[in-house]
Structure formats: C-alpha cells, structure tokens
Tab-separated table of N, CA and C in Angstrom:
chain	number	residue	atom	x	y	z
A	10	MET	N	6.313	13.890	-5.123
A	10	MET	CA	5.804	12.656	-5.893
A	10	MET	C	4.714	13.015	-6.865
A	11	GLU	N	4.354	14.258	-6.923
A	11	GLU	CA	3.275	14.513	-7.897
A	11	GLU	C	3.836	14.600	-9.263
A	12	THR	N	5.205	14.738	-9.456
A	12	THR	CA	5.738	14.759	-10.685
A	12	THR	C	6.117	13.488	-11.455
A	13	LEU	N	5.928	12.407	-10.545
A	13	LEU	CA	6.241	11.147	-11.036
A	13	LEU	C	5.081	10.444	-11.811
A	14	ASN	N	5.428	9.725	-12.861
A	14	ASN	CA	4.400	8.982	-13.490
A	14	ASN	C	3.903	7.674	-12.559
A	15	LEU	N	2.776	7.115	-12.825
A	15	LEU	CA	2.276	6.038	-12.094
A	15	LEU	C	3.286	4.982	-11.805
A	16	GLU	N	3.929	4.538	-12.741
A	16	GLU	CA	4.890	3.430	-12.605
A	16	GLU	C	6.009	3.920	-11.481
A	17	GLU	N	6.622	5.106	-11.705
A	17	GLU	CA	7.481	5.637	-10.780
A	17	GLU	C	7.027	5.743	-9.475
A	18	LYS	N	5.942	6.355	-9.347
A	18	LYS	CA	5.200	6.490	-8.020
A	18	LYS	C	5.066	5.195	-7.320
A	19	ARG	N	4.567	4.119	-8.005
A	19	ARG	CA	4.352	2.684	-7.604
A	19	ARG	C	5.669	2.142	-6.984
A	20	LYS	N	6.736	2.386	-7.747
A	20	LYS	CA	7.970	1.854	-7.399
A	20	LYS	C	8.599	2.479	-6.148
A	21	GLU	N	8.442	3.795	-6.068
A	21	GLU	CA	8.931	4.639	-4.930
A	21	GLU	C	8.079	4.249	-3.531
A	22	LEU	N	6.754	4.114	-3.797
A	22	LEU	CA	5.948	3.783	-2.727
A	22	LEU	C	6.221	2.227	-2.209
A	23	SER	N	6.388	1.510	-3.104
A	23	SER	CA	6.702	0.024	-2.787
A	23	SER	C	7.946	-0.016	-1.965
A	24	ASP	N	9.122	0.640	-2.558
A	24	ASP	CA	10.450	0.718	-1.736
A	24	ASP	C	10.277	1.264	-0.362
A	25	MET	N	9.580	2.433	-0.232
A	25	MET	CA	9.332	2.953	1.078
A	25	MET	C	8.532	2.063	2.012
A	26	LEU	N	7.594	1.404	1.542
A	26	LEU	CA	6.848	0.494	2.409
A	26	LEU	C	7.400	-0.845	2.708
A	27	HIS	N	8.404	-1.238	1.805
A	27	HIS	CA	8.991	-2.469	2.178
A	27	HIS	C	10.181	-2.319	3.147
A	28	ASN	N	10.576	-1.117	3.329
A	28	ASN	CA	11.550	-0.698	4.357
A	28	ASN	C	11.189	0.082	5.582
A	29	ASN	N	10.018	0.314	5.591
A	29	ASN	CA	9.445	1.316	6.728
A	29	ASN	C	7.864	0.959	6.930
A	30	ILE	N	7.463	1.481	8.164
A	30	ILE	CA	6.056	1.830	8.245
A	30	ILE	C	5.727	3.169	7.959
A	31	CYS	N	4.837	3.479	7.168
A	31	CYS	CA	4.553	4.651	6.674
A	31	CYS	C	3.192	5.076	6.931
A	32	GLU	N	2.953	6.494	7.026
A	32	GLU	CA	1.584	6.903	7.030
A	32	GLU	C	1.270	7.531	5.771
A	33	VAL	N	0.328	6.840	4.916
A	33	VAL	CA	-0.057	7.096	3.660
A	33	VAL	C	-1.401	7.878	3.633
A	34	THR	N	-1.383	9.034	3.080
A	34	THR	CA	-2.612	9.857	3.020
A	34	THR	C	-3.222	9.843	1.559
A	35	PHE	N	-4.401	9.514	1.293
A	35	PHE	CA	-4.932	9.371	-0.002
A	35	PHE	C	-6.472	9.768	-0.018
A	36	THR	N	-6.976	9.926	-1.151
A	36	THR	CA	-8.414	10.195	-1.197
A	36	THR	C	-9.067	8.863	-1.592
A	37	LYS	N	-10.058	8.295	-0.802
A	37	LYS	CA	-10.850	7.160	-1.156
A	37	LYS	C	-11.644	7.354	-2.420
A	38	VAL	N	-12.125	6.283	-2.930
A	38	VAL	CA	-12.868	6.296	-4.191
A	38	VAL	C	-14.253	7.225	-3.914
A	39	ASN	N	-14.731	7.211	-2.630
A	39	ASN	CA	-15.961	7.908	-2.225
A	39	ASN	C	-15.585	9.497	-2.139
A	40	GLY	N	-14.389	9.810	-2.193
A	40	GLY	CA	-14.040	11.284	-2.032
A	40	GLY	C	-13.444	11.570	-0.588
A	41	GLU	N	-13.570	10.619	0.333
A	41	GLU	CA	-13.121	10.899	1.727
A	41	GLU	C	-11.611	10.893	1.861
A	42	LYS	N	-11.057	11.741	2.653
A	42	LYS	CA	-9.590	11.559	2.878
A	42	LYS	C	-9.217	10.420	3.995
A	43	ARG	N	-8.225	9.816	3.656
A	43	ARG	CA	-7.836	8.693	4.640
A	43	ARG	C	-6.409	8.655	4.946
A	44	VAL	N	-6.162	8.689	6.197
A	44	VAL	CA	-4.602	8.550	6.637
A	44	VAL	C	-4.568	7.179	7.204
A	45	MET	N	-3.735	6.326	6.447
A	45	MET	CA	-3.427	4.933	6.915
A	45	MET	C	-1.940	4.462	7.165
A	46	PRO	N	-1.837	4.151	8.505
A	46	PRO	CA	-0.395	3.568	8.876
A	46	PRO	C	-0.412	2.349	8.177
A	47	CYS	N	0.691	2.036	7.428
A	47	CYS	CA	0.740	0.746	6.759
A	47	CYS	C	2.181	0.444	6.364
A	48	THR	N	2.350	-0.882	5.925
A	48	THR	CA	3.689	-1.311	5.722
A	48	THR	C	3.647	-2.573	4.648
A	49	LEU	N	4.643	-2.800	4.156
A	49	LEU	CA	4.943	-4.137	3.366
A	49	LEU	C	6.225	-4.705	3.971
A	50	LYS	N	6.665	-4.260	5.139
A	50	LYS	CA	8.075	-4.733	5.673
A	50	LYS	C	7.847	-6.191	6.226
A	51	GLU	N	8.943	-6.937	5.612
A	51	GLU	CA	9.043	-8.316	6.043
A	51	GLU	C	9.113	-8.417	7.621
A	52	GLY	N	8.573	-9.337	8.082
A	52	GLY	CA	8.494	-9.601	9.607
A	52	GLY	C	7.402	-8.811	10.293
A	53	VAL	N	6.857	-7.862	9.676
A	53	VAL	CA	5.771	-7.133	10.297
A	53	VAL	C	4.454	-7.597	9.728
A	54	VAL	N	4.391	-7.834	8.350
A	54	VAL	CA	3.092	-8.263	7.688
A	54	VAL	C	3.028	-9.771	7.820
A	55	PRO	N	1.824	-10.210	8.035
A	55	PRO	CA	1.674	-11.728	8.021
A	55	PRO	C	1.929	-12.488	6.847
A	56	VAL	N	2.422	-13.688	6.900
A	56	VAL	CA	2.768	-14.507	5.755
A	56	VAL	C	1.458	-15.050	5.156
A	57	ILE	N	1.213	-14.935	3.827
A	57	ILE	CA	0.044	-15.292	3.136
A	57	ILE	C	0.339	-16.606	2.660
A	58	GLU	N	-0.484	-17.579	3.033
A	58	GLU	CA	-0.294	-18.821	2.587
A	58	GLU	C	-1.365	-19.082	1.312
A	59	ARG	N	-0.768	-19.363	0.278
A	59	ARG	CA	-1.756	-19.779	-1.020
A	59	ARG	C	-2.076	-21.231	-0.911
A	60	LYS	N	-3.412	-21.409	-1.329
A	60	LYS	CA	-3.883	-22.717	-1.308
A	60	LYS	C	-3.197	-23.553	-2.504
A	61	GLU	N	-2.814	-24.731	-2.235
A	61	GLU	CA	-2.065	-25.478	-3.301
A	61	GLU	C	-2.947	-25.588	-4.551
A	62	GLY	N	-2.287	-25.302	-5.662
A	62	GLY	CA	-3.006	-25.228	-6.941
A	62	GLY	C	-3.622	-23.953	-7.263
A	63	ALA	N	-3.703	-23.143	-6.458
A	63	ALA	CA	-4.393	-21.882	-6.617
A	63	ALA	C	-3.627	-20.852	-7.482
A	64	GLU	N	-4.235	-20.222	-8.341
A	64	GLU	CA	-3.619	-19.364	-9.317
A	64	GLU	C	-3.333	-18.091	-8.587
A	65	PRO	N	-2.161	-17.509	-8.800
A	65	PRO	CA	-1.867	-16.061	-8.206
A	65	PRO	C	-2.727	-15.110	-8.771
A	66	LYS	N	-3.253	-14.059	-7.810
A	66	LYS	CA	-4.096	-12.993	-8.301
A	66	LYS	C	-3.373	-12.226	-9.268
A	67	LYS	N	-4.054	-11.671	-10.313
A	67	LYS	CA	-3.515	-10.796	-11.264
A	67	LYS	C	-3.330	-9.376	-10.655
A	68	GLN	N	-2.181	-8.842	-10.625
A	68	GLN	CA	-1.873	-7.567	-10.124
A	68	GLN	C	-2.433	-6.405	-10.780
A	69	ASN	N	-3.209	-5.481	-10.111
A	69	ASN	CA	-3.719	-4.330	-10.691
A	69	ASN	C	-2.578	-3.298	-10.437
A	70	THR	N	-2.004	-2.682	-11.441
A	70	THR	CA	-0.863	-1.875	-11.395
A	70	THR	C	-1.395	-0.404	-10.874
A	71	GLU	N	-2.667	-0.056	-10.897
A	71	GLU	CA	-3.122	1.065	-10.573
A	71	GLU	C	-3.369	1.229	-8.889
A	72	THR	N	-3.400	0.102	-8.320
A	72	THR	CA	-3.543	0.050	-6.924
A	72	THR	C	-2.473	-0.590	-6.239
A	73	MET	N	-2.414	-0.448	-4.921
A	73	MET	CA	-1.307	-1.007	-4.013
A	73	MET	C	-2.082	-1.659	-2.834
A	74	SER	N	-1.661	-3.045	-2.639
A	74	SER	CA	-2.248	-3.704	-1.533
A	74	SER	C	-1.153	-3.618	-0.373
A	75	VAL	N	-1.482	-3.051	0.877
A	75	VAL	CA	-0.575	-2.904	1.885
A	75	VAL	C	-1.276	-3.635	3.331
A	76	PHE	N	-0.453	-3.706	4.254
A	76	PHE	CA	-0.844	-4.257	5.525
A	76	PHE	C	-1.183	-3.013	6.336
A	77	CYS	N	-2.577	-2.834	6.621
A	77	CYS	CA	-2.799	-1.656	7.532
A	77	CYS	C	-2.506	-1.801	8.941
A	78	MET	N	-1.789	-1.117	9.608
A	78	MET	CA	-1.222	-1.327	11.048
A	78	MET	C	-2.394	-1.138	12.000
A	79	ASP	N	-3.378	-0.099	11.874
A	79	ASP	CA	-4.349	0.109	12.810
A	79	ASP	C	-5.452	-1.006	12.673
A	80	LYS	N	-5.893	-1.437	11.517
A	80	LYS	CA	-6.832	-2.369	11.370
A	80	LYS	C	-6.307	-3.912	11.378
A	81	LYS	N	-4.965	-3.953	11.141
A	81	LYS	CA	-4.401	-5.206	11.354
A	81	LYS	C	-4.962	-6.222	10.156
A	82	GLU	N	-5.178	-5.392	9.042
A	82	GLU	CA	-5.797	-6.313	7.852
A	82	GLU	C	-5.177	-5.613	6.522
A	83	TRP	N	-5.298	-6.424	5.483
A	83	TRP	CA	-4.866	-6.027	4.269
A	83	TRP	C	-5.884	-4.969	3.544
A	84	ARG	N	-5.326	-4.017	3.121
A	84	ARG	CA	-6.134	-2.809	2.533
A	84	ARG	C	-5.468	-2.526	1.259
A	85	SER	N	-6.087	-1.747	0.423
A	85	SER	CA	-5.498	-1.228	-0.813
A	85	SER	C	-6.080	0.236	-1.168
A	86	PHE	N	-5.299	0.920	-1.969
A	86	PHE	CA	-5.652	2.270	-2.303
A	86	PHE	C	-5.032	2.527	-3.750
A	87	ARG	N	-5.739	3.391	-4.497
A	87	ARG	CA	-5.317	3.758	-5.802
A	87	ARG	C	-4.080	4.658	-5.626
A	88	ILE	N	-3.051	4.330	-6.391
A	88	ILE	CA	-1.775	5.035	-6.361
A	88	ILE	C	-1.921	6.408	-6.683
A	89	ALA	N	-2.780	6.652	-7.793
A	89	ALA	CA	-2.854	8.057	-8.254
A	89	ALA	C	-3.684	8.924	-7.286
A	90	ASN	N	-4.264	8.352	-6.193
A	90	ASN	CA	-4.902	9.166	-5.234
A	90	ASN	C	-4.197	9.503	-4.005
A	91	VAL	N	-2.939	9.108	-4.023
A	91	VAL	CA	-2.007	9.308	-2.777
A	91	VAL	C	-1.503	10.687	-2.925
A	92	THR	N	-1.702	11.396	-1.626
A	92	THR	CA	-1.404	12.757	-1.729
A	92	THR	C	-0.119	13.101	-0.703
A	93	GLU	N	0.208	12.177	0.140
A	93	GLU	CA	1.233	12.342	1.026
A	93	GLU	C	1.775	10.979	1.518
A	94	VAL	N	3.064	10.843	1.766
A	94	VAL	CA	3.615	9.801	2.383
A	94	VAL	C	4.679	10.124	3.414
A	95	ARG	N	4.638	9.465	4.738
A	95	ARG	CA	5.445	10.041	5.709
A	95	ARG	C	5.898	8.716	6.422
A	96	VAL	N	7.293	8.593	6.543
A	96	VAL	CA	7.703	7.503	7.329
A	96	VAL	C	7.643	7.777	8.795
A	97	ILE	N	6.874	6.750	9.535
A	97	ILE	CA	6.666	6.958	10.937
A	97	ILE	C	7.411	5.746	11.803
A	98	GLU	N	8.039	4.925	11.135
A	98	GLU	CA	8.896	3.794	11.966
A	98	GLU	C	9.869	3.300	10.894
C-alpha cells in the first residue's frame, strides 16, 4: 500500500472496509500506534439518520471515518498514517 498515492490508498481501503471487517494499524496524531478492528460493511454498521434539512458534512479526503468494532463507535484516522491492513472477517 506504500506505493499508492493518497487517492488510490483511500479507494483500496474503502473497498476492503465495505466488504470486510479489517484490522487497521495506523499512527495516531499524537504518535501512538493504534490497531483498530473496523468496517464500513452494510448490515454491520449502524444506520446514520440525518436530521431533516441538515447539510451533509464536507468529506475530508485525508481521513477515513469507520465503525470501530471494539468501541462500537465511529472513529477516524489519517489515511497517510495507515501502516497495515488485515482482513479479520
């Protein structure tokens, strides 16, 4: 994944996370290493209901929001800081 540009890395991560539960290893902004089981798989992530008339959030292309399986909450990470991705389910 190191040879991919940010856009290609984002697409590959998104595809993997939409089809699987993965263990993503990344460096947090504070420098700590984090290993996070997460997914974007339909049927696993909770449905987000948007308030009527609410504007959709602007997407930051440098980060990815995912559903963290151990915290059961939405989390995000910087795509450039991902060091490893492994399919676990």
